[in-house]
mmCIF file of C-alpha atoms and ligand atoms in Angstrom:
data_model
loop_
_atom_site.group_PDB
_atom_site.id
_atom_site.type_symbol
_atom_site.label_atom_id
_atom_site.label_comp_id
_atom_site.label_asym_id
_atom_site.label_seq_id
_atom_site.Cartn_x
_atom_site.Cartn_y
_atom_site.Cartn_z
ATOM 1 C CA MET A 21 13.460 9.605 91.267
ATOM 2 C CA LEU A 22 16.910 10.124 89.576
ATOM 3 C CA ASP A 23 17.849 12.873 89.943
ATOM 4 C CA CYS A 24 19.928 12.385 86.408
ATOM 5 C CA ALA A 25 19.285 10.069 83.525
ATOM 6 C CA ILE A 26 21.853 9.888 80.865
ATOM 7 C CA ILE A 27 20.289 7.415 77.381
ATOM 8 C CA GLY A 28 23.025 5.862 75.785
ATOM 9 C CA GLY A 29 26.612 4.927 77.265
ATOM 10 C CA GLY A 30 29.151 6.311 74.155
ATOM 11 C CA PRO A 31 32.038 8.902 74.914
ATOM 12 C CA ALA A 32 28.975 11.323 75.872
ATOM 13 C CA GLY A 33 26.781 9.006 78.035
ATOM 14 C CA LEU A 34 30.700 7.889 80.001
ATOM 15 C CA THR A 35 32.161 11.594 80.590
ATOM 16 C CA ALA A 36 28.063 12.997 81.513
ATOM 17 C CA GLY A 37 28.188 10.197 84.674
ATOM 18 C CA LEU A 38 32.010 10.717 85.645
ATOM 19 C CA TYR A 39 30.888 14.383 86.128
ATOM 20 C CA THR A 40 27.569 14.014 87.360
ATOM 21 C CA THR A 41 28.058 10.867 89.875
ATOM 22 C CA ARG A 42 31.511 12.719 91.138
ATOM 23 C CA GLY A 43 30.367 16.401 91.202
ATOM 24 C CA GLY A 44 27.621 14.691 94.459
ATOM 25 C CA LEU A 45 24.914 13.657 92.999
ATOM 26 C CA LYS A 46 23.722 10.328 94.459
ATOM 27 C CA ASN A 47 21.404 9.323 92.593
ATOM 28 C CA VAL A 48 22.407 8.848 87.996
ATOM 29 C CA THR A 49 21.519 5.972 86.336
ATOM 30 C CA MET A 50 22.725 5.510 82.820
ATOM 31 C CA PHE A 51 20.626 3.563 79.911
ATOM 32 C CA GLU A 52 22.836 1.479 77.323
ATOM 33 C CA MET A 53 20.811 -0.960 75.505
ATOM 34 C CA GLY A 54 24.317 -3.076 75.089
ATOM 35 C CA LEU A 55 27.817 -2.975 77.013
ATOM 36 C CA PRO A 56 29.236 1.013 77.478
ATOM 37 C CA GLY A 57 31.163 2.330 74.486
ATOM 38 C CA GLY A 58 29.245 3.413 71.558
ATOM 39 C CA GLN A 59 30.384 3.590 68.113
ATOM 40 C CA ILE A 60 33.779 3.391 68.850
ATOM 41 C CA THR A 61 33.642 0.124 69.582
ATOM 42 C CA GLY A 62 34.082 -0.950 67.018
ATOM 43 C CA SER A 63 37.267 1.068 65.376
ATOM 44 C CA SER A 64 40.309 -1.091 64.784
ATOM 45 C CA GLU A 65 42.323 2.766 65.914
ATOM 46 C CA ILE A 66 41.811 5.731 67.628
ATOM 47 C CA GLU A 67 42.795 8.522 66.066
ATOM 48 C CA ASN A 68 42.421 12.274 67.219
ATOM 49 C CA TYR A 69 42.315 12.056 70.639
ATOM 50 C CA PRO A 70 44.899 14.325 73.059
ATOM 51 C CA GLY A 71 47.671 12.182 74.712
ATOM 52 C CA PHE A 72 45.995 8.678 73.109
ATOM 53 C CA PHE A 73 48.521 7.713 70.825
ATOM 54 C CA ASP A 74 48.952 3.471 71.137
ATOM 55 C CA TYR A 75 47.808 2.685 67.764
ATOM 56 C CA THR A 76 47.916 -1.679 68.600
ATOM 57 C CA LYS A 77 45.087 -0.253 70.184
ATOM 58 C CA THR A 78 41.636 -1.079 69.108
ATOM 59 C CA GLY A 79 38.152 0.474 70.000
ATOM 60 C CA MET A 80 36.992 -1.966 72.786
ATOM 61 C CA ASP A 81 40.527 -1.568 74.106
ATOM 62 C CA PHE A 82 40.335 1.984 74.460
ATOM 63 C CA MET A 83 37.077 2.360 76.096
ATOM 64 C CA ASP A 84 37.228 -0.271 78.319
ATOM 65 C CA SER A 85 38.629 2.057 81.226
ATOM 66 C CA TRP A 86 36.417 5.030 80.501
ATOM 67 C CA GLN A 87 33.650 2.432 82.244
ATOM 68 C CA GLU A 88 35.936 1.702 85.297
ATOM 69 C CA GLN A 89 36.684 5.086 85.925
ATOM 70 C CA CYS A 90 33.122 6.312 85.155
ATOM 71 C CA PHE A 91 31.063 3.546 87.131
ATOM 72 C CA SER A 92 34.004 4.279 90.403
ATOM 73 C CA PHE A 93 31.562 7.214 91.941
ATOM 74 C CA GLY A 94 28.251 5.592 91.542
ATOM 75 C CA LEU A 95 26.785 5.861 88.315
ATOM 76 C CA LYS A 96 24.861 3.444 88.095
ATOM 77 C CA HIS A 97 24.063 0.796 84.236
ATOM 78 C CA GLU A 98 21.049 -0.367 83.261
ATOM 79 C CA MET A 99 21.109 -2.539 80.428
ATOM 80 C CA LYS A 100 18.102 -1.799 78.162
ATOM 81 C CA ARG A 101 16.661 0.242 75.145
ATOM 82 C CA VAL A 102 14.748 3.163 75.769
ATOM 83 C CA GLU A 103 11.250 4.175 73.846
ATOM 84 C CA HIS A 104 11.219 7.313 74.912
ATOM 85 C CA ILE A 105 11.511 10.472 77.140
ATOM 86 C CA SER A 106 8.878 12.806 78.056
ATOM 87 C CA LYS A 107 8.043 15.354 80.326
ATOM 88 C CA THR A 108 5.056 16.406 82.367
ATOM 89 C CA GLY A 109 4.743 18.697 85.292
ATOM 90 C CA GLU A 110 9.112 19.091 86.548
ATOM 91 C CA HIS A 111 9.179 15.789 86.073
ATOM 92 C CA PHE A 112 10.315 13.190 83.027
ATOM 93 C CA THR A 113 9.796 9.965 82.582
ATOM 94 C CA ILE A 114 11.665 7.591 80.989
ATOM 95 C CA THR A 115 10.033 4.443 79.389
ATOM 96 C CA VAL A 116 12.731 1.656 78.511
ATOM 97 C CA GLU A 117 11.822 -1.968 75.805
ATOM 98 C CA GLY A 118 8.852 -3.290 77.576
ATOM 99 C CA GLY A 119 7.136 -1.333 78.524
ATOM 100 C CA GLU A 120 8.764 -0.163 82.240
ATOM 101 C CA SER A 121 9.577 4.131 83.512
ATOM 102 C CA TYR A 122 12.067 5.986 85.675
ATOM 103 C CA GLU A 123 11.157 9.339 86.762
ATOM 104 C CA ALA A 124 14.077 11.561 86.970
ATOM 105 C CA LEU A 125 14.207 15.099 87.733
ATOM 106 C CA THR A 126 16.966 15.263 84.825
ATOM 107 C CA VAL A 127 17.930 13.744 81.098
ATOM 108 C CA ILE A 128 21.474 13.962 79.253
ATOM 109 C CA VAL A 129 20.476 12.180 75.206
ATOM 110 C CA ALA A 130 23.765 11.019 73.984
ATOM 111 C CA THR A 131 21.872 8.103 71.923
ATOM 112 C CA GLY A 132 24.832 9.430 68.746
ATOM 113 C CA SER A 133 24.437 8.805 65.127
ATOM 114 C CA THR A 134 24.641 6.350 62.987
ATOM 115 C CA PRO A 135 26.737 6.297 59.365
ATOM 116 C CA LYS A 136 24.754 4.604 57.013
ATOM 117 C CA ARG A 137 25.809 1.858 54.456
ATOM 118 C CA ALA A 138 25.589 2.108 50.838
ATOM 119 C CA GLY A 139 25.054 -1.570 50.531
ATOM 120 C CA PHE A 140 28.081 -2.515 47.785
ATOM 121 C CA LYS A 141 29.086 -5.656 47.364
ATOM 122 C CA GLY A 142 32.618 -6.091 50.462
ATOM 123 C CA GLU A 143 31.652 -2.942 52.791
ATOM 124 C CA ASP A 144 30.888 -4.753 55.862
ATOM 125 C CA GLU A 145 33.583 -7.212 54.786
ATOM 126 C CA PHE A 146 36.473 -4.474 54.758
ATOM 127 C CA PHE A 147 33.932 -2.123 57.296
ATOM 128 C CA GLY A 148 37.571 -0.800 59.323
ATOM 129 C CA LYS A 149 39.880 -2.125 56.986
ATOM 130 C CA GLY A 150 39.624 -0.029 53.815
ATOM 131 C CA VAL A 151 36.333 1.028 54.280
ATOM 132 C CA SER A 152 35.744 3.492 56.559
ATOM 133 C CA THR A 153 32.716 6.823 57.735
ATOM 134 C CA CYS A 154 35.286 8.904 59.023
ATOM 135 C CA ALA A 155 38.242 11.145 57.293
ATOM 136 C CA THR A 156 39.196 13.277 60.172
ATOM 137 C CA CYS A 157 40.272 9.719 62.036
ATOM 138 C CA ASP A 158 41.474 7.725 58.687
ATOM 139 C CA GLY A 159 42.029 10.118 56.108
ATOM 140 C CA PHE A 160 45.916 10.309 57.670
ATOM 141 C CA PHE A 161 47.000 6.620 57.105
ATOM 142 C CA TYR A 162 46.072 7.507 53.276
ATOM 143 C CA LYS A 163 48.475 10.184 52.725
ATOM 144 C CA ASP A 164 49.984 10.782 49.948
ATOM 145 C CA LYS A 165 48.295 8.272 48.387
ATOM 146 C CA PRO A 166 45.109 7.445 46.171
ATOM 147 C CA VAL A 167 41.639 7.094 47.806
ATOM 148 C CA THR A 168 37.789 6.932 46.802
ATOM 149 C CA VAL A 169 34.837 9.022 48.050
ATOM 150 C CA LEU A 170 31.075 7.853 48.190
ATOM 151 C CA GLY A 171 27.986 9.975 48.260
ATOM 152 C CA GLY A 172 27.692 12.942 45.738
ATOM 153 C CA GLY A 173 26.142 15.549 49.750
ATOM 154 C CA ASP A 174 27.129 18.197 51.616
ATOM 155 C CA THR A 175 29.291 15.652 53.949
ATOM 156 C CA ALA A 176 31.021 13.466 50.522
ATOM 157 C CA LEU A 177 32.125 17.007 49.103
ATOM 158 C CA GLU A 178 32.638 18.764 52.640
ATOM 159 C CA GLU A 179 35.264 15.090 53.530
ATOM 160 C CA ALA A 180 37.102 14.962 50.051
ATOM 161 C CA PHE A 181 37.781 18.775 50.701
ATOM 162 C CA TYR A 182 39.846 17.925 53.662
ATOM 163 C CA LEU A 183 40.892 14.053 52.186
ATOM 164 C CA SER A 184 42.318 16.157 49.272
ATOM 165 C CA ASN A 185 45.245 18.395 51.726
ATOM 166 C CA ILE A 186 46.754 14.250 52.681
ATOM 167 C CA CYS A 187 45.471 12.420 49.598
ATOM 168 C CA SER A 188 47.799 12.314 46.221
ATOM 169 C CA ASP A 189 43.798 12.639 44.493
ATOM 170 C CA VAL A 190 40.400 12.097 45.650
ATOM 171 C CA TYR A 191 37.811 10.556 43.308
ATOM 172 C CA VAL A 192 34.544 10.871 44.103
ATOM 173 C CA VAL A 193 31.755 8.481 42.839
ATOM 174 C CA HIS A 194 28.240 9.947 43.000
ATOM 175 C CA ARG A 195 24.949 8.083 41.596
ATOM 176 C CA ARG A 196 24.080 11.052 39.221
ATOM 177 C CA ASP A 197 25.124 13.954 37.232
ATOM 178 C CA GLU A 198 23.978 16.348 39.982
ATOM 179 C CA PHE A 199 25.628 17.135 43.224
ATOM 180 C CA ARG A 200 23.217 18.081 46.378
ATOM 181 C CA THR A 201 25.629 19.496 48.140
ATOM 182 C CA ALA A 202 25.551 23.517 48.581
ATOM 183 C CA PRO A 203 26.846 25.464 44.670
ATOM 184 C CA PRO A 204 29.871 27.676 46.787
ATOM 185 C CA THR A 205 31.212 23.661 47.964
ATOM 186 C CA LEU A 206 30.456 22.456 44.888
ATOM 187 C CA ASP A 207 33.271 24.998 43.156
ATOM 188 C CA ARG A 208 35.457 25.043 46.160
ATOM 189 C CA VAL A 209 35.676 21.322 44.902
ATOM 190 C CA LYS A 210 35.966 21.561 41.958
ATOM 191 C CA ARG A 211 38.659 24.404 42.195
ATOM 192 C CA LYS A 212 40.808 21.077 44.024
ATOM 193 C CA ASP A 213 43.340 20.323 40.995
ATOM 194 C CA ASN A 214 43.232 16.492 42.815
ATOM 195 C CA ILE A 215 39.768 16.325 43.393
ATOM 196 C CA HIS A 216 38.314 13.928 40.880
ATOM 197 C CA LEU A 217 34.666 14.274 40.475
ATOM 198 C CA ILE A 218 32.845 10.233 38.283
ATOM 199 C CA THR A 219 29.121 10.737 38.354
ATOM 200 C CA ASP A 220 27.234 8.396 36.790
ATOM 201 C CA SER A 221 28.371 5.533 39.305
ATOM 202 C CA VAL A 222 28.862 3.240 41.606
ATOM 203 C CA ILE A 223 30.617 1.402 43.716
ATOM 204 C CA GLU A 224 30.044 -1.934 42.220
ATOM 205 C CA GLU A 225 32.580 -3.665 44.594
ATOM 206 C CA ALA A 226 35.080 -3.197 47.486
ATOM 207 C CA TYR A 227 37.722 -6.374 47.511
ATOM 208 C CA GLY A 228 40.902 -6.784 48.746
ATOM 209 C CA GLY A 229 42.036 -9.770 51.374
ATOM 210 C CA VAL A 230 43.531 -10.572 54.584
ATOM 211 C CA MET A 231 45.135 -7.823 55.065
ATOM 212 C CA GLY A 232 42.162 -5.364 53.642
ATOM 213 C CA LEU A 233 40.465 -3.628 51.349
ATOM 214 C CA GLU A 234 42.725 -3.371 48.380
ATOM 215 C CA GLY A 235 40.769 -1.908 46.007
ATOM 216 C CA VAL A 236 37.338 -1.267 44.488
ATOM 217 C CA LYS A 237 34.885 -1.213 41.015
ATOM 218 C CA ILE A 238 33.811 1.570 40.395
ATOM 219 C CA LYS A 239 30.264 0.956 37.103
ATOM 220 C CA ASN A 240 29.127 3.515 35.041
ATOM 221 C CA LEU A 241 25.909 3.695 34.999
ATOM 222 C CA LYS A 242 25.078 5.037 32.073
ATOM 223 C CA SER A 243 27.573 2.585 30.404
ATOM 224 C CA ASP A 244 27.735 0.174 32.190
ATOM 225 C CA GLU A 245 31.852 0.129 31.979
ATOM 226 C CA VAL A 246 33.572 -1.150 35.255
ATOM 227 C CA THR A 247 37.320 0.762 35.832
ATOM 228 C CA GLU A 248 39.230 -1.080 38.705
ATOM 229 C CA MET A 249 41.045 1.530 41.266
ATOM 230 C CA PRO A 250 43.818 -0.284 42.712
ATOM 231 C CA ASN A 251 43.146 2.386 46.357
ATOM 232 C CA SER A 252 43.818 1.643 49.267
ATOM 233 C CA GLY A 253 41.247 3.595 51.382
ATOM 234 C CA LEU A 254 37.258 4.232 50.076
ATOM 235 C CA PHE A 255 35.901 6.286 52.261
ATOM 236 C CA VAL A 256 31.780 6.625 52.254
ATOM 237 C CA PHE A 257 29.542 9.206 52.481
ATOM 238 C CA VAL A 258 26.060 8.798 52.010
ATOM 239 C CA GLY A 259 24.139 10.238 55.131
ATOM 240 C CA HIS A 260 23.111 9.611 59.192
ATOM 241 C CA ASN A 261 20.933 8.910 61.344
ATOM 242 C CA VAL A 262 20.929 10.954 64.398
ATOM 243 C CA ASN A 263 19.465 7.904 66.721
ATOM 244 C CA ASN A 264 16.680 10.720 68.205
ATOM 245 C CA SER A 265 13.976 8.508 68.757
ATOM 246 C CA VAL A 266 13.359 8.578 72.058
ATOM 247 C CA LEU A 267 12.757 11.952 71.404
ATOM 248 C CA LYS A 268 9.827 11.915 69.893
ATOM 249 C CA ASP A 269 6.405 11.297 71.674
ATOM 250 C CA LYS A 270 3.886 8.789 70.467
ATOM 251 C CA ASN A 271 3.117 10.602 67.573
ATOM 252 C CA GLY A 272 6.052 10.316 66.259
ATOM 253 C CA LYS A 273 6.756 14.843 67.450
ATOM 254 C CA PHE A 274 9.878 16.154 68.549
ATOM 255 C CA ILE A 275 10.031 17.213 72.214
ATOM 256 C CA CYS A 276 12.359 19.010 71.685
ATOM 257 C CA ALA A 277 13.939 21.384 69.165
ATOM 258 C CA VAL A 278 15.158 19.737 66.292
ATOM 259 C CA ASN A 279 16.416 21.153 62.907
ATOM 260 C CA ASP A 280 15.934 19.409 59.494
ATOM 261 C CA TRP A 281 18.327 16.954 59.545
ATOM 262 C CA GLY A 282 16.872 16.136 62.903
ATOM 263 C CA GLN A 283 19.880 16.821 65.046
ATOM 264 C CA VAL A 284 18.993 18.443 68.199
ATOM 265 C CA ILE A 285 18.864 22.329 68.655
ATOM 266 C CA VAL A 286 21.929 23.301 71.913
ATOM 267 C CA ASP A 287 22.846 26.493 73.100
ATOM 268 C CA LEU A 288 26.820 26.043 74.858
ATOM 269 C CA ASN A 289 25.904 24.157 77.890
ATOM 270 C CA MET A 290 24.361 21.685 75.919
ATOM 271 C CA ARG A 291 20.755 23.067 77.138
ATOM 272 C CA THR A 292 17.388 22.182 74.718
ATOM 273 C CA ASP A 293 14.989 23.929 74.633
ATOM 274 C CA VAL A 294 12.965 21.511 77.900
ATOM 275 C CA GLU A 295 13.737 23.480 80.670
ATOM 276 C CA GLY A 296 15.874 20.059 81.890
ATOM 277 C CA LEU A 297 16.399 18.401 79.831
ATOM 278 C CA PHE A 298 20.158 18.088 77.840
ATOM 279 C CA VAL A 299 21.774 15.942 75.382
ATOM 280 C CA ALA A 300 25.247 15.843 74.523
ATOM 281 C CA GLY A 301 27.708 14.191 71.184
ATOM 282 C CA ASP A 302 26.746 12.727 67.872
ATOM 283 C CA ILE A 303 23.411 14.209 68.192
ATOM 284 C CA ARG A 304 23.354 17.115 68.727
ATOM 285 C CA ILE A 305 23.912 20.452 65.743
ATOM 286 C CA GLN A 306 26.962 21.243 64.183
ATOM 287 C CA ALA A 307 28.508 17.597 66.006
ATOM 288 C CA PRO A 308 32.069 17.597 64.626
ATOM 289 C CA LYS A 309 31.157 13.647 65.928
ATOM 290 C CA GLN A 310 34.353 12.876 67.581
ATOM 291 C CA VAL A 311 35.448 11.095 70.962
ATOM 292 C CA VAL A 312 37.194 13.906 72.002
ATOM 293 C CA SER A 313 34.106 16.367 70.632
ATOM 294 C CA ALA A 314 31.404 14.065 72.183
ATOM 295 C CA ALA A 315 33.633 13.601 75.974
ATOM 296 C CA GLY A 316 33.850 17.542 75.788
ATOM 297 C CA ASP A 317 29.459 17.890 75.647
ATOM 298 C CA GLY A 318 29.359 14.845 78.043
ATOM 299 C CA ALA A 319 31.054 16.913 80.132
ATOM 300 C CA VAL A 320 29.335 20.142 79.773
ATOM 301 C CA ALA A 321 25.806 18.825 79.920
ATOM 302 C CA GLY A 322 27.526 17.258 83.447
ATOM 303 C CA LEU A 323 28.138 19.950 84.643
ATOM 304 C CA GLN A 324 25.072 21.484 84.067
ATOM 305 C CA VAL A 325 22.893 19.124 85.347
ATOM 306 C CA ILE A 326 24.588 19.831 88.793
ATOM 307 C CA SER A 327 23.884 23.147 88.326
ATOM 308 C CA TYR A 328 20.326 23.021 87.572
ATOM 309 C CA ILE A 329 19.354 20.253 90.615
ATOM 310 C CA GLN A 330 21.028 22.912 92.911
ATOM 311 C CA GLU A 331 18.531 26.237 91.384
ATOM 312 C CA LEU A 332 15.337 23.787 91.693
ATOM 313 C CA CYS A 333 16.305 22.409 95.736
HETATM 314 P P1 FAD B 19 27.527 7.176 70.851
HETATM 315 O O1 FAD B 19 29.648 6.486 70.327
HETATM 316 O O2 FAD B 19 27.776 6.894 68.531
HETATM 317 O O3 FAD B 19 26.966 6.229 71.645
HETATM 318 C C1 FAD B 19 26.005 6.167 71.778
HETATM 319 C C2 FAD B 19 25.716 4.592 72.383
HETATM 320 O O4 FAD B 19 23.924 5.021 73.013
HETATM 321 C C3 FAD B 19 25.147 3.835 71.651
HETATM 322 O O5 FAD B 19 26.325 3.083 72.515
HETATM 323 C C4 FAD B 19 24.162 3.371 71.510
HETATM 324 O O6 FAD B 19 23.628 1.759 72.036
HETATM 325 C C5 FAD B 19 23.179 4.245 72.462
HETATM 326 N N1 FAD B 19 22.541 3.876 72.250
HETATM 327 C C6 FAD B 19 21.379 4.427 70.758
HETATM 328 N N2 FAD B 19 20.195 4.368 70.902
HETATM 329 C C7 FAD B 19 20.138 4.309 72.558
HETATM 330 C C8 FAD B 19 18.962 3.640 72.801
HETATM 331 N N3 FAD B 19 17.676 4.171 72.525
HETATM 332 N N4 FAD B 19 19.208 3.511 74.402
HETATM 333 C C9 FAD B 19 20.539 2.854 75.270
HETATM 334 N N5 FAD B 19 20.487 3.485 74.511
HETATM 335 C C10 FAD B 19 20.875 4.041 73.314
HETATM 336 N N6 FAD B 19 36.298 9.463 66.412
HETATM 337 C C11 FAD B 19 37.631 9.984 66.781
HETATM 338 O O7 FAD B 19 37.333 10.785 68.028
HETATM 339 N N7 FAD B 19 38.362 8.828 66.409
HETATM 340 C C12 FAD B 19 38.683 8.275 66.026
HETATM 341 O O8 FAD B 19 39.412 7.545 65.779
HETATM 342 C C13 FAD B 19 37.137 7.462 65.042
HETATM 343 N N8 FAD B 19 36.810 6.377 64.360
HETATM 344 C C14 FAD B 19 35.663 5.794 64.660
HETATM 345 C C15 FAD B 19 35.358 5.489 64.137
HETATM 346 C C16 FAD B 19 34.150 4.335 63.304
HETATM 347 C C17 FAD B 19 34.250 2.812 62.655
HETATM 348 C C18 FAD B 19 33.249 5.405 63.879
HETATM 349 C C19 FAD B 19 31.435 4.301 63.102
HETATM 350 C C20 FAD B 19 32.778 6.401 64.159
HETATM 351 C C21 FAD B 19 34.722 6.783 64.774
HETATM 352 N N9 FAD B 19 34.696 7.761 65.960
HETATM 353 C C22 FAD B 19 36.113 8.425 65.472
HETATM 354 C C23 FAD B 19 33.581 9.041 65.533
HETATM 355 C C24 FAD B 19 33.312 8.849 67.471
HETATM 356 O O9 FAD B 19 33.051 6.762 68.018
HETATM 357 C C25 FAD B 19 31.836 9.768 67.708
HETATM 358 O O10 FAD B 19 31.832 10.587 67.325
HETATM 359 C C26 FAD B 19 31.774 8.958 69.532
HETATM 360 O O11 FAD B 19 31.408 7.689 69.373
HETATM 361 C C27 FAD B 19 30.270 9.897 69.353
HETATM 362 O O12 FAD B 19 30.130 9.528 70.935
HETATM 363 P P2 FAD B 19 28.391 9.707 71.825
HETATM 364 O O13 FAD B 19 28.126 8.767 72.890
HETATM 365 O O14 FAD B 19 27.977 11.343 71.040
HETATM 366 O O15 FAD B 19 27.611 8.522 71.360
HETATM 367 P P1 NAP B 20 23.151 13.740 51.737
HETATM 368 O O1 NAP B 20 22.481 15.545 51.806
HETATM 369 O O2 NAP B 20 21.451 12.980 52.714
HETATM 370 O O3 NAP B 20 23.597 12.634 51.240
HETATM 371 C C1 NAP B 20 23.357 11.417 50.969
HETATM 372 C C2 NAP B 20 24.625 11.134 49.012
HETATM 373 O O4 NAP B 20 24.905 10.016 49.315
HETATM 374 C C3 NAP B 20 23.622 11.886 48.767
HETATM 375 O O5 NAP B 20 24.477 12.359 47.666
HETATM 376 C C4 NAP B 20 23.273 10.788 47.874
HETATM 377 O O6 NAP B 20 22.698 11.163 46.529
HETATM 378 C C5 NAP B 20 24.438 9.610 48.537
HETATM 379 N N1 NAP B 20 23.261 7.785 48.219
HETATM 380 C C6 NAP B 20 22.817 7.890 48.987
HETATM 381 N N2 NAP B 20 22.411 6.391 49.471
HETATM 382 C C7 NAP B 20 23.458 5.856 48.211
HETATM 383 C C8 NAP B 20 23.541 4.702 48.262
HETATM 384 N N3 NAP B 20 23.509 4.063 48.549
HETATM 385 N N4 NAP B 20 25.069 4.949 46.795
HETATM 386 C C9 NAP B 20 25.739 5.630 46.268
HETATM 387 N N5 NAP B 20 25.111 6.835 47.123
HETATM 388 C C10 NAP B 20 24.257 7.217 47.663
HETATM 389 O O7 NAP B 20 23.671 13.600 53.401
HETATM 390 P P2 NAP B 20 24.800 14.705 53.735
HETATM 391 O O8 NAP B 20 25.248 14.625 52.762
HETATM 392 O O9 NAP B 20 25.117 13.958 55.190
HETATM 393 O O10 NAP B 20 24.172 15.115 54.892
HETATM 394 C C11 NAP B 20 22.867 15.018 55.594
HETATM 395 C C12 NAP B 20 22.579 16.474 56.274
HETATM 396 O O11 NAP B 20 23.605 17.221 57.057
HETATM 397 C C13 NAP B 20 21.897 17.086 54.958
HETATM 398 O O12 NAP B 20 20.858 17.878 54.707
HETATM 399 C C14 NAP B 20 23.112 18.530 54.075
HETATM 400 O O13 NAP B 20 23.084 19.696 53.759
HETATM 401 C C15 NAP B 20 23.617 18.642 55.480
HETATM 402 N N6 NAP B 20 24.866 19.032 56.328
HETATM 403 C C16 NAP B 20 24.818 20.178 55.884
HETATM 404 C C17 NAP B 20 25.948 20.261 55.838
HETATM 405 C C18 NAP B 20 26.853 22.175 55.686
HETATM 406 O O14 NAP B 20 25.673 23.040 55.288
HETATM 407 N N7 NAP B 20 28.360 22.670 55.621
HETATM 408 C C19 NAP B 20 28.038 19.861 55.966
HETATM 409 C C20 NAP B 20 27.630 17.985 56.109
HETATM 410 C C21 NAP B 20 26.145 17.424 56.450
HETATM 411 P P3 NAP B 20 21.656 11.149 46.203
HETATM 412 O O15 NAP B 20 21.908 12.346 46.134
HETATM 413 O O16 NAP B 20 21.777 10.294 44.799
HETATM 414 O O17 NAP B 20 20.222 11.397 46.155
#
């Protein structure tokens, strides 16, 4: 029987592993389907992590030392994809691919989220080299420069507003003429002189060279007219997939409370409404989607697991 099963080895899962094992739990296993590190390992730079401002280091370099530190107190790593989690009585069962299962007293789910891709030409080629899904991380690279934002939902318009305080001009490209966002957000955006709404339009292509993105082509869907925007940055906000499938039972029903967007509802202690089940990082409600906050959540969840197990004994 595991004291704690941690699902996901990104900043939240690794930090939860550090706190639980350093805090004295002997039997903690982290299930991570790939190399630990999480989505930040796909980034060429790290922003917003206090104390760390070596921009020659990639996300992979940054997460390297986390693994060494987090495994040094006895955290075990199973490189296996978790299919689902269930609770019977006091215990959890973690079923991994292939059908094998593990029993655990507590579970911390830290499976993160995945920004959706829009599917235009050049999106994958220039992802991380001018095409971004994180304004908080990358907006500062375009200080006093124009940027394009793709999407017409709450995230796109909120991030466009954030970028408008950094960048010279923000061109919001949306495929319809009605926005999906809350009316007050749209009003706030419309009041900003340097945000320009380009409706009924899509990104036809992101183009560039070895140095990265050089510009975007925007196509008006009504006139077919293509406008070239020699911008240096493109931010894509076309939705997020919360990686919550492990929390669904065999009938597709969530085993704990989630909101309308599938984000797990937690309290300030990262507790779900199921005793012994905690979540941390991008998967939770109102996650700032930053490394520092995911790690903070992992620390809180790890400490809560220790208290929970002490109370069980
Ligand atoms: P993740 O990092 O998403 O980790 C989740 C882990 O769970 C993954 O490793 C995944 O393989 C694993 N997993 C998922 N499902 C399963 C399963 N069923 N079984 C086993 N394992 C599973 N933030 C910053 O603060 N600064 C930045 O500069 C920055 N830049 C970014 C650049 C890019 C390109 C991206 C995509 C994100 C960036 N972020 C940045 C955001 C940051 O990476 C995330 O907020 C953070 O990684 C979230 O951590 P997490 O541990 O919650 O989830
Ligand atoms: P979203 O609501 O799904 O919006 C995605 C936007 O991207 C839509 O405008 C959609 O266009 C567009 N889009 C999708 N695929 C596209 C493609 N391939 N090419 C071009 N455009 C594409 O996603 P979100 O904005 O990330 O929000 C997710 C959920 O979180 C929403 O329910 C939102 O309300 C919520 N949220 C709330 C807040 C808040 O309350 N403050 C903040 C952020 C997010 P269409 O409109 O034409 O479909």
